[in-house]
Coordinates of C-alpha atoms in Angstrom, one line a residue:
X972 CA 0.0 0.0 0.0
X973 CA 2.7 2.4 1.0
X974 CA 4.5 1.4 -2.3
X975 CA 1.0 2.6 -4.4
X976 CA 0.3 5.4 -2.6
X977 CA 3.7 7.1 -2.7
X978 CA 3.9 6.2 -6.0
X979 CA 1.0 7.6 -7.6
X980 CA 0.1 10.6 -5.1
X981 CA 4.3 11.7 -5.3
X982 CA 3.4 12.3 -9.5
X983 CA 0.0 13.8 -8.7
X984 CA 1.3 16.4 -6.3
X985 CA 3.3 17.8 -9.1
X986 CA -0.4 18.1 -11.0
X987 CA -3.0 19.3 -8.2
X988 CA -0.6 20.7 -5.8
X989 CA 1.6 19.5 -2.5
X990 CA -1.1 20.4 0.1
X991 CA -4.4 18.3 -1.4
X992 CA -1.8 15.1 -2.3
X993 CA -1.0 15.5 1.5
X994 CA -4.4 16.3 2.9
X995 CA -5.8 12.8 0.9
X996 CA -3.5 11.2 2.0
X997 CA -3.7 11.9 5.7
X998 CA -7.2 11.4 5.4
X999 CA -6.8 8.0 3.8
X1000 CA -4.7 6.5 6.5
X1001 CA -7.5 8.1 9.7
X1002 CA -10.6 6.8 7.7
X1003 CA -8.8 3.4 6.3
X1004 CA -7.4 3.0 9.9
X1005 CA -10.2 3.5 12.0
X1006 CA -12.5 1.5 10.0
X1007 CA -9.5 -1.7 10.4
X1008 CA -10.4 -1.0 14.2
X1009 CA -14.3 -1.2 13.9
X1010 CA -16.0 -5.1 14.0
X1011 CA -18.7 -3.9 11.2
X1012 CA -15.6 -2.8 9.1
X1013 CA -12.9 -5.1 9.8
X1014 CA -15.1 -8.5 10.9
X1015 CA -12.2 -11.2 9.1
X1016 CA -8.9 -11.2 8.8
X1017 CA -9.8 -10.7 4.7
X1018 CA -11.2 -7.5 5.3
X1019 CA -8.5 -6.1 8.2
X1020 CA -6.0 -6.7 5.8
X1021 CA -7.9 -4.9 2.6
X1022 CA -7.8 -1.8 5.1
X1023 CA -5.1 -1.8 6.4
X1024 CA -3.8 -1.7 2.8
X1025 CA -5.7 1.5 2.4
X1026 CA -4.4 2.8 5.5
X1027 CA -0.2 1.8 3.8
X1028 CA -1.7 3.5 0.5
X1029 CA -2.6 6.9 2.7
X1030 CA 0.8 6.5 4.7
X1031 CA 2.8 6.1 1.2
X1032 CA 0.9 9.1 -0.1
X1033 CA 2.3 11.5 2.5
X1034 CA 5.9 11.4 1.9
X1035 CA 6.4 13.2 -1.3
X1036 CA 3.8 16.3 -0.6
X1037 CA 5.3 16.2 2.8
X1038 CA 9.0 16.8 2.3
X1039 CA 8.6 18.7 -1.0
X1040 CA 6.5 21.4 1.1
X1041 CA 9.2 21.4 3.6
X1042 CA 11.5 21.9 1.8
X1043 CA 9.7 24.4 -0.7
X1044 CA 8.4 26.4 2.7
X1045 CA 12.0 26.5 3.6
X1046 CA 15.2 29.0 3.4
X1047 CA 18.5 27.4 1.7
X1048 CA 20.1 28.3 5.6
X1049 CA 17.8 26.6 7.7
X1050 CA 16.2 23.8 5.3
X1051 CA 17.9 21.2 6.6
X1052 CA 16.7 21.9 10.1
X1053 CA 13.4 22.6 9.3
X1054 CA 13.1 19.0 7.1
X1055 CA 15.2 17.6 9.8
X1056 CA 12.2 18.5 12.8
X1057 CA 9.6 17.1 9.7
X1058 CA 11.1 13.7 9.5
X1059 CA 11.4 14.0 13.6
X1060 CA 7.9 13.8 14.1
X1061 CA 8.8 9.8 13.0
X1062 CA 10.4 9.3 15.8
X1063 CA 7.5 11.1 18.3
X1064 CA 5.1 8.4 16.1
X1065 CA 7.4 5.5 17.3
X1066 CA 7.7 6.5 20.5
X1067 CA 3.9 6.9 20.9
X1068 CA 3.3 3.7 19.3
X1069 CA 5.7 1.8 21.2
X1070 CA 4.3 3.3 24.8
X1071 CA 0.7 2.6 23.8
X1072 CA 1.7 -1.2 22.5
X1073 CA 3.6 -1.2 25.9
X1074 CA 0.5 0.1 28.3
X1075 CA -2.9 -1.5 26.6
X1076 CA -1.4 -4.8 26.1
X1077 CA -0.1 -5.8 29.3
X1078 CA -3.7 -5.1 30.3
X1079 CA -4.2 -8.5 28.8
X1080 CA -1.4 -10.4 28.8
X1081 CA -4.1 -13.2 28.0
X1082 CA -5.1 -11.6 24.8
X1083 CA -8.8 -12.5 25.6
X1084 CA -10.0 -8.3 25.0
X1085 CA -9.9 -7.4 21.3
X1086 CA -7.5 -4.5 22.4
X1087 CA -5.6 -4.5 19.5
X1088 CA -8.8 -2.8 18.2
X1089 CA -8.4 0.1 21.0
X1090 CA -4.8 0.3 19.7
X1091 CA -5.4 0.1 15.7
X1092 CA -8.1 3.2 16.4
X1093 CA -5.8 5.4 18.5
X1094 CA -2.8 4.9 16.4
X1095 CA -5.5 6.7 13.4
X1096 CA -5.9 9.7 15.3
X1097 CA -2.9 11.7 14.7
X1098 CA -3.5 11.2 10.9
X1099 CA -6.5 12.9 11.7
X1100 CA -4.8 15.7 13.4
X1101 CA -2.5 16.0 11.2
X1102 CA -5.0 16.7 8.3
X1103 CA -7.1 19.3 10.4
X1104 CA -3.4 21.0 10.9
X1105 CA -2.3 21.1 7.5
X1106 CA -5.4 22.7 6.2
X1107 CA -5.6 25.4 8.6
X1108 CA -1.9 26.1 8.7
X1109 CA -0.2 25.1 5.8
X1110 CA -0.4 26.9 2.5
X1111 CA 0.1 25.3 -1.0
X1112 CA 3.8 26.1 -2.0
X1113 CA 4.3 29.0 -4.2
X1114 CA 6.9 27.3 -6.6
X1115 CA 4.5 25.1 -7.4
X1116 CA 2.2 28.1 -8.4
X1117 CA 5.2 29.3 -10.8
X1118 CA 6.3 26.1 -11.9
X1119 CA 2.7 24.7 -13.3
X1120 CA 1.9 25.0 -16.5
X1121 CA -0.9 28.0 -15.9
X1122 CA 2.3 29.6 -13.7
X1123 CA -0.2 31.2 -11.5
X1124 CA 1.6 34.4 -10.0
X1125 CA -2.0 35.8 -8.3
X1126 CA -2.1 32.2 -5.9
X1127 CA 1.5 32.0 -5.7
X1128 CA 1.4 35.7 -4.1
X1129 CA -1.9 35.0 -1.9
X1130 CA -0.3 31.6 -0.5
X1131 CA 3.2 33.9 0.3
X1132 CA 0.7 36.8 2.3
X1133 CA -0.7 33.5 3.7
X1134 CA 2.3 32.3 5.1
X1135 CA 3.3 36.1 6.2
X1136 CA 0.2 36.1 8.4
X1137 CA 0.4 32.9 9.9
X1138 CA 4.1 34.2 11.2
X1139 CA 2.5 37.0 12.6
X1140 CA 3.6 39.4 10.0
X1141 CA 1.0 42.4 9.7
X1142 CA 0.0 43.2 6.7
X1143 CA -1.3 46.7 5.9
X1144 CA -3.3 47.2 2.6
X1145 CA -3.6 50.7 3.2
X1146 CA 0.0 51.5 3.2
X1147 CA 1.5 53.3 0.5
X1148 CA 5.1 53.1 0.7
X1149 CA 6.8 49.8 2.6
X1150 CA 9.9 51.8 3.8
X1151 CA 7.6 54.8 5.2
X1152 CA 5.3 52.6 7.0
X1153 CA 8.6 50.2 8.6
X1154 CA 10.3 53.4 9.8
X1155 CA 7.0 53.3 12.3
X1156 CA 5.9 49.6 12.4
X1157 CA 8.6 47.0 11.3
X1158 CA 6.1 44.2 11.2
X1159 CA 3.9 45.7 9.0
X1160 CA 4.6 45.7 5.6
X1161 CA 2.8 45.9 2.1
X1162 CA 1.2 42.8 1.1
X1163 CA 2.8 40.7 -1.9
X1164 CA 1.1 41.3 -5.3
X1165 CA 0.7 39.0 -8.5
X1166 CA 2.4 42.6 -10.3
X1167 CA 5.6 42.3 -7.9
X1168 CA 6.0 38.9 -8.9
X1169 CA 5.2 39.2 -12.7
X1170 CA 7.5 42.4 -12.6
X1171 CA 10.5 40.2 -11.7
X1172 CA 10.1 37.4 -13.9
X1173 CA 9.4 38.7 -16.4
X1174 CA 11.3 36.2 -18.8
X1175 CA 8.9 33.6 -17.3
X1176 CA 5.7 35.5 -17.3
X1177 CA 6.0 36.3 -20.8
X1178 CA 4.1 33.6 -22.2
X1179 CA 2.3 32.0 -19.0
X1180 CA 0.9 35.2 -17.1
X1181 CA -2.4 35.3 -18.8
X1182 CA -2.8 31.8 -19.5
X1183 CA -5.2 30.5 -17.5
X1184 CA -7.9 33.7 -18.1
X1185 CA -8.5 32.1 -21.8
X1186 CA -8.0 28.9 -21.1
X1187 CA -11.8 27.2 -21.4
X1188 CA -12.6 24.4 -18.2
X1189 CA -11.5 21.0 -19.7
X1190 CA -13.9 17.6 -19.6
X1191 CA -13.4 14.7 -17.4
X1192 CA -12.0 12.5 -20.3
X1193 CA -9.7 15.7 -21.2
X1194 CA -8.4 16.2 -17.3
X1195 CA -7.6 12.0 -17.4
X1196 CA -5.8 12.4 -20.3
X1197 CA -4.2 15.3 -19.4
X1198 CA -3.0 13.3 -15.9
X1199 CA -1.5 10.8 -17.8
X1200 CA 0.6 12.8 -19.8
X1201 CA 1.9 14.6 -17.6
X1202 CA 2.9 11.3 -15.5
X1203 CA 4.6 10.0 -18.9
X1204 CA 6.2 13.6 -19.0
X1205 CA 7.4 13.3 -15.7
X1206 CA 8.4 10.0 -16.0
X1207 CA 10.7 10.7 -19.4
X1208 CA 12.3 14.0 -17.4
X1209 CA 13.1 11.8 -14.6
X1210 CA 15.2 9.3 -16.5
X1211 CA 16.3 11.3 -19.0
X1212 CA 20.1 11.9 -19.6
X1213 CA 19.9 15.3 -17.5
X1214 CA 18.5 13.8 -14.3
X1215 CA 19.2 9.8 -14.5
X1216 CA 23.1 9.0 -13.7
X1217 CA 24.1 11.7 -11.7
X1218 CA 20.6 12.0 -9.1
X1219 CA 17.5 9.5 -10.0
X1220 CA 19.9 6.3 -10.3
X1221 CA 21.9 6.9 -7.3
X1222 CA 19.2 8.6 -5.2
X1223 CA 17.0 5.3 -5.9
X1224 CA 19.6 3.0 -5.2
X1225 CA 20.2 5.2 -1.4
X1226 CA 16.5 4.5 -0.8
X1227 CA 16.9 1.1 -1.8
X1228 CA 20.0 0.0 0.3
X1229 CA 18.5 2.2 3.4
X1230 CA 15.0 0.3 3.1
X1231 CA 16.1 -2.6 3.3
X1232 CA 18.4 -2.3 5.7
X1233 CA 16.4 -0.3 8.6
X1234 CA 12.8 -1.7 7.5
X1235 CA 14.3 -5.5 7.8
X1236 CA 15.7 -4.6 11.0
X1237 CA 12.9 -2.3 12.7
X1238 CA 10.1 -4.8 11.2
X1239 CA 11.9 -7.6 12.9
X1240 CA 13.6 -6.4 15.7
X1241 CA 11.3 -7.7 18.3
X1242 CA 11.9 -11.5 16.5
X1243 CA 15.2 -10.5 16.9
X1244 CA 15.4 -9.6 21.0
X1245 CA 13.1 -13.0 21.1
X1246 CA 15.4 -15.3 19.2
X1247 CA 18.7 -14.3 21.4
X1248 CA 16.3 -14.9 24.7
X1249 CA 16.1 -10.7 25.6
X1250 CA 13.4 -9.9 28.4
X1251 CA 11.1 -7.2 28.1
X1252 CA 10.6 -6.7 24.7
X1253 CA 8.2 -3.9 24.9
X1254 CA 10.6 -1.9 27.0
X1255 CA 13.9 -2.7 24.3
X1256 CA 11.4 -1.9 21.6
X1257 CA 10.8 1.6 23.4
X1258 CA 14.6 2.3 23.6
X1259 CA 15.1 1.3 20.3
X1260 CA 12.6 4.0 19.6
X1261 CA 13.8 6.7 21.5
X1262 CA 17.1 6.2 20.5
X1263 CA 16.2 8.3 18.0
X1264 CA 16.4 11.1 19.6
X1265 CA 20.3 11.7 19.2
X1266 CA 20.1 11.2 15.7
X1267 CA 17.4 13.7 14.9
X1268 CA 19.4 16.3 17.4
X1269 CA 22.9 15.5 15.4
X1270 CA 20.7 15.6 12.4
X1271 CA 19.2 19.3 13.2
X1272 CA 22.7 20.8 14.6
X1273 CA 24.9 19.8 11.6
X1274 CA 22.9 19.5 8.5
X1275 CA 23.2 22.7 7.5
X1276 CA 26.8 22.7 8.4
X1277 CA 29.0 19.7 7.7
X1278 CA 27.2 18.6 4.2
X1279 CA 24.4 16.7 3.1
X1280 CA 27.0 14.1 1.5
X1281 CA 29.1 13.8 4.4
X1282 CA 26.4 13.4 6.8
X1283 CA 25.1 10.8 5.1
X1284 CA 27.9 8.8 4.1
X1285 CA 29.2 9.0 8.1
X1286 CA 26.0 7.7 9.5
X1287 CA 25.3 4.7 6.8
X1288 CA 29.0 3.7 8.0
X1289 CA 28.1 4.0 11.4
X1290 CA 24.9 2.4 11.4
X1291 CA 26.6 -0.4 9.2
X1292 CA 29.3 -0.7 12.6
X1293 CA 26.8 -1.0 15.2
X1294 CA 25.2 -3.7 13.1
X1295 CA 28.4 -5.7 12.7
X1296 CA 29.5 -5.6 16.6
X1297 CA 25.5 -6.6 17.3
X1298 CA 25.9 -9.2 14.8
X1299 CA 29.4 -10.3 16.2
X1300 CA 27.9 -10.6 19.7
X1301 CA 24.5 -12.1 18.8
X1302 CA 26.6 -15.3 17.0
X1303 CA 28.9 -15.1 20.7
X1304 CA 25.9 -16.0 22.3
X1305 CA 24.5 -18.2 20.4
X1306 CA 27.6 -20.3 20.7
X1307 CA 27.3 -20.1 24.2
X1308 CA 23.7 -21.3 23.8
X1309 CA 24.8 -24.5 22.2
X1310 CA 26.7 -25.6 25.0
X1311 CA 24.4 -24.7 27.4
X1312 CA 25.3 -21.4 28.7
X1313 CA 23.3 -18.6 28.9
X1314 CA 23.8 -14.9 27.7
X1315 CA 25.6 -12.5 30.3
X1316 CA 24.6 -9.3 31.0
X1317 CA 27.4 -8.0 29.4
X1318 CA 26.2 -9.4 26.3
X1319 CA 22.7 -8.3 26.5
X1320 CA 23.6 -4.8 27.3
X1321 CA 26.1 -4.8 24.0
X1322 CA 23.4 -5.8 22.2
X1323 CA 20.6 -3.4 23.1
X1324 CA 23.4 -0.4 22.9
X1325 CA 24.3 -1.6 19.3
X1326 CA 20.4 -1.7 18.3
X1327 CA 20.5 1.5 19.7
X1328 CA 23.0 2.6 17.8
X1329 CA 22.3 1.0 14.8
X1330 CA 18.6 2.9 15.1
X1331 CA 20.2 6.3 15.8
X1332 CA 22.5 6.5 13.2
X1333 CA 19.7 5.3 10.9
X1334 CA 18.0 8.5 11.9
X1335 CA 20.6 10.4 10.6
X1336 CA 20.8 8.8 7.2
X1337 CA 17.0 9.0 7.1
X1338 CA 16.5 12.7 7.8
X1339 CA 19.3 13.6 5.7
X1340 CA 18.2 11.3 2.5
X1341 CA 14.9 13.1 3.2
X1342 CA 16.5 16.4 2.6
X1343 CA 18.7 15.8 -0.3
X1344 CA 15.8 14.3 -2.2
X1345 CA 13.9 16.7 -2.0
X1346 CA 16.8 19.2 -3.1
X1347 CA 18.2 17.2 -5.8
X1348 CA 15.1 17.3 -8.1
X1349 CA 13.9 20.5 -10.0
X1350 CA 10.6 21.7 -8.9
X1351 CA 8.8 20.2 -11.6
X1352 CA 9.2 16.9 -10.8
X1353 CA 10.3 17.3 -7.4
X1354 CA 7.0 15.3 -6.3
X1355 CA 7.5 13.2 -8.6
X1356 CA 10.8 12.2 -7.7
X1357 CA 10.4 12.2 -4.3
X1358 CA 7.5 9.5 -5.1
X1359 CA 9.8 7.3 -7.2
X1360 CA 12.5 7.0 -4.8
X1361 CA 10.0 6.0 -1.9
X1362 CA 8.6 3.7 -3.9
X1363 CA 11.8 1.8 -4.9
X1364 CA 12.3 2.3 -1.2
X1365 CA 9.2 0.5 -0.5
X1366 CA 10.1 -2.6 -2.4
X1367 CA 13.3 -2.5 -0.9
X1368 CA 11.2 -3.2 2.7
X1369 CA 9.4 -5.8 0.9
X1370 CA 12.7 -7.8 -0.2
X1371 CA 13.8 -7.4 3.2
X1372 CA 11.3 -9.2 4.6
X1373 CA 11.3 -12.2 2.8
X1374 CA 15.0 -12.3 2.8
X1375 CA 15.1 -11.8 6.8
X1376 CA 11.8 -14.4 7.3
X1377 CA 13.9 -17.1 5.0
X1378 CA 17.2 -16.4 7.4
X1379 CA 15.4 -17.0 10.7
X1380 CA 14.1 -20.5 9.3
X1381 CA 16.8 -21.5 7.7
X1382 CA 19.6 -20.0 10.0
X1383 CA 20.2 -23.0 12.2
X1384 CA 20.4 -20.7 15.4
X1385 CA 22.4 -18.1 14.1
X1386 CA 19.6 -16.3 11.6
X1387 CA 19.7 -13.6 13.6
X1388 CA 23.4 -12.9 13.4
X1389 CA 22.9 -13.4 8.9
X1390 CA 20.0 -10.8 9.0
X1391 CA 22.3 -8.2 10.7
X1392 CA 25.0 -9.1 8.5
X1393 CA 23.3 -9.0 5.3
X1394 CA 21.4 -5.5 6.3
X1395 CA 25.0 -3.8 7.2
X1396 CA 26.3 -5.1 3.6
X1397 CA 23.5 -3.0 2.0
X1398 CA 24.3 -0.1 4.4
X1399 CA 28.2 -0.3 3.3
X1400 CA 27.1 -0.2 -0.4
X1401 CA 24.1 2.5 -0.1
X1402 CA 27.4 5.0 1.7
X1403 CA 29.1 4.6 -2.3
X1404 CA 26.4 6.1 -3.5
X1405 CA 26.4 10.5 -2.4
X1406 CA 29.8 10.5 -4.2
X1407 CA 27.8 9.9 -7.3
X1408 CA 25.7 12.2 -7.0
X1409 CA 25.3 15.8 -8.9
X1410 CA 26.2 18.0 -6.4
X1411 CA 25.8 18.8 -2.8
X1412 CA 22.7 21.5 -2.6
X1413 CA 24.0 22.0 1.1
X1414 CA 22.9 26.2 1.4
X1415 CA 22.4 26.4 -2.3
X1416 CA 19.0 27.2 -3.6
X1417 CA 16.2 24.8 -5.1
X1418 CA 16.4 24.1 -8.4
X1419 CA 13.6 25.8 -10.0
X1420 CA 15.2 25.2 -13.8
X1421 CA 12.9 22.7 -15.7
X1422 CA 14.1 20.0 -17.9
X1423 CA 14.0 20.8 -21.7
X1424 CA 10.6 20.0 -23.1
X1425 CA 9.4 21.0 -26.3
X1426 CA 5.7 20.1 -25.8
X1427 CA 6.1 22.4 -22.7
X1428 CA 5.2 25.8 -23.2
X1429 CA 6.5 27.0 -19.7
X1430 CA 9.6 24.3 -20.1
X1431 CA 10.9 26.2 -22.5
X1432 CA 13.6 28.3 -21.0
X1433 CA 15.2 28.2 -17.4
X1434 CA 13.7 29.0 -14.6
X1435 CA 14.6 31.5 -11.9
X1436 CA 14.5 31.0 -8.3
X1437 CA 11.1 32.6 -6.9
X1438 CA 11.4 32.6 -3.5
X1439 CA 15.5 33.2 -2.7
X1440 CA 17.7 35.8 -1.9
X1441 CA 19.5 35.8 -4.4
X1442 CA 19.9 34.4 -8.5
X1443 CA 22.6 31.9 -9.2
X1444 CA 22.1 33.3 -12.4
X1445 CA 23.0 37.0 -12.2
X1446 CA 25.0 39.2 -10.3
X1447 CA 23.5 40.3 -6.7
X1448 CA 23.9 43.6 -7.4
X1449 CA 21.6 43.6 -10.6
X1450 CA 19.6 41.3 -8.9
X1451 CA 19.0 44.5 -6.0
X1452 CA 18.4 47.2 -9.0
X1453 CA 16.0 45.5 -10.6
X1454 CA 13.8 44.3 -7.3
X1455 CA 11.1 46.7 -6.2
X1456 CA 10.7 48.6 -3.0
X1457 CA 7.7 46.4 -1.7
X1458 CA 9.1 43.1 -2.6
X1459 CA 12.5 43.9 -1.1
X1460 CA 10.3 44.4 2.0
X1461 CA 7.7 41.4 2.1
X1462 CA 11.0 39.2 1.9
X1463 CA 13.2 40.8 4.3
X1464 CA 10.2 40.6 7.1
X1465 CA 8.7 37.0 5.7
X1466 CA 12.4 35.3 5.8
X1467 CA 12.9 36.9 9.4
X1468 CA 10.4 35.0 10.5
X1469 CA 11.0 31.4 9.2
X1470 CA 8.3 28.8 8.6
X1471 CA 8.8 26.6 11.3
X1472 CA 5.0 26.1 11.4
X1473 CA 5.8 23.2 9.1

């Protein structure tokens, strides 16, 4: 479900916008989750497993809208921290999850209570939550405005004086020069107009500013077919020779190596503490949870300062080491097993620190695959990207699964010890793969340039930057002459106060 869902919602947030791809999919995982908990829903194990598909297909969907708005919403200095406390929030939903498991089901350690059904319809609440939050606090991304075809500079401008007012920023309608009204109030300033916008990109807004005003409402049939084609588009640009060996190859191969190495391990980690005779595997699955915590601290601190590439390079290496040493000691005890000794404590508290270890360097590499992906890819496909690579992340997970579930049967005692081994391989082979990549967008702009099209009226030339400080493309001192008053303003007072509402 989470393969589907990230799959085709990642290309239809490019189409209908970041915010309603994310707002379905929260949606999809509350409804499909709380109906998995309800009898009249969910009365077989058929139907419990048909929703809880629905519920991976709304959890899939999330991803790409999530981390493209987060990173669209975000300044080139602070986007790493800002993505970084995004992808955090996995860590609070592990933790949570883990406590509740922990609480409702040592109510009945008989399992005689259906309370899995309690715990199936609490865990769909913050979905819920999350949906109600994003539509009341979270406008739709203005470079996704100027990068759609209709490059629509009035709802790019009204989701910027949107974003303004939800940081508090006052703004006065009735003010008739920005600089005279700061001198007085330095949180009010003159809204952001479609004309400020259209006046500096010009070389955009040439052919695309009146666009949609003759465009006539298209037919059902005309919208599908539209929908598709701009899938196949996005597909093409994606693998094209622009985009292919130096970002969506190596960038799919990251999210395959990572998958399968964290999801085998996190899926069966619990088999894992069982199989080498650990105690109290409620309260080792809650450390191994909050043992992310470190990573997503290390993660916020130094993103934006050490580099994307070698953050993720040190922590795949690291995660790879804590998995060897718990691999190493796991195989020590079951040695010791077979001639009738038990493990130490020592050995047991080696292990949990490695799992710990293992898990919070795994954060790292997680938040910061998060960010690059979602920097690596031009806006016009950014979605879309972002949606391919969780999807060949998904079936990463899959492979995992069967590949770990084969080892434990087959292992002869020491399966544990194989599935660690085999998971820190792909680790060691995923860190090869940032030094292939393009470039490292560590406090560089997003790239708003669009891959050559020539059935792509707005394609046509190279973008510029919409929402930065600055143009890669021209000197900043042009860039400053050619600015107006007002816009110079809205900026200044916007990008003062950054969008940590994300």
């Amino acid at each position: 479900g989470m393969l589907i869902g990230g799959t085709v919602l990642g290309f239809l947030s490019d189409r209908i916008g970041r915010r309603p791809a994310l707002l379905l999919g929260l949606l999809t995982n509350s409804v499909a989750g709380m109906c998995s908990s309800l009898p009249i829903f969910a009365p077989s194990f058929v139907s419990l497993t048909m929703w809880r598909f629905v519920a991976g297909v709304g959890i899939g969907a999330t991803v790409p809208p999530l981390f493209t708005l987060a990173s669209e919403w975000s300044s080139k200095e602070v986007r790493g921290v800002f993505v970084t406390a995004v992808a955090s929030f996995w860590m609070v939903g592990s933790i949570f999850v883990s406590s509740l498991a922990w609480c409702l089901f040592q109510l009945d350690p008989m399992h005689e209570l259906p309370i899995w059904r309690v715990f199936a319809a609490t865990c769909a609440l913050p979905s819920l939550l999350g949906a109600w939050m994003v539509y009341n606090y979270v406008p739709e991304s203005p470079r996704f405005y100027l990068a759609a075809e209709k490059c629509d500079y009035e709802l790019a401008a009204k989701s910027c004086n949107q974003m303004a007012m939800l940081l508090n920023v006052h703004l006065d309608h009735e003010k008739e020069s920005t600089l005279l009204g700061a001198a007085f109030d330095h949180r009010a300033v003159h809204p952001l107009t479609k004309d400020e916008l259209f006046s500096h990109h010009q070389e955009n807004a040439a052919n695309n500013f009146n666009f949609s005003e003759n465009a006539h409402s298209p037919t059902n049939r005309a919208k599908l077919n539209q929908t598709i084609n701009s899938t196949v588009d996005s597909l093409r640009k994606l693998y094209s020779s622009q985009l292919l060996p130096r970002t969506t190859l190596p960038l799919q191969l990251l999210w395959f190596c990572l998958s399968f190495a964290t999801y085998g391990i996190t899926t069966w980690i619990n088999t894992l503490f069982v199989e080498i005779q650990l105690e109290n595997i409620y309260f080792n699955s809650f450390l191994f949870a909050l043992s992310s915590l470190p990573g997503n601290i290390v993660s916020m601190v130094y993103s934006d300062r050490y580099g994307r590439k070698k953050m993720l390079i040190g922590s795949l290496i690291g995660a790879a080491s804590g998995l060897v040493v718990f691999a190493t000691t796991v195989y020590a005890g079951s040695r010791q097993e077979n001639d009738g000794q038990s493990n130490t404590s020592m050995q047991t508290f080696v292990i949990v620190l490695c799992a710990c270890a293992f898990q919070a360097f795994g954060t790292i590499s997680w938040n910061t695959i998060d960010i690059i992906t979602a920097e690596m890819f031009p806006t016009n496909v950014r979605s879309a990207g972002m949606g391919v690579c969780t999807a060949t992340g998904r079936l990463g997970g899959i492979l995992s699964q069967c590949i770990n579930a084969k080892l434990i049967v087959d292992g002869s005692g020491s399966g544990a010890a194989w599935i660690l081994v085999v998971a820190s391989i792909s680790l060691l082979f995923g860190a090869g793969m940032p030094l292939v990549l393009d470039r490292d967008m560590t406090m560089e702009e997003l790239r708003d340039d669009a891959i050559e099209d020539s059935t792509d009226c707005c394609c046509s030339r190279k973008r510029k930057d919409h929402l930065s400080d600055e143009e890669t493309d021209m000197p900043q001192l042009q860039l400053q002459s050619s600015r107006s008053l007002e816009y110079q303003s809205f900026q200044q007072e916007v990008e003062s106060n950054q969008p940590f509402l994300l």
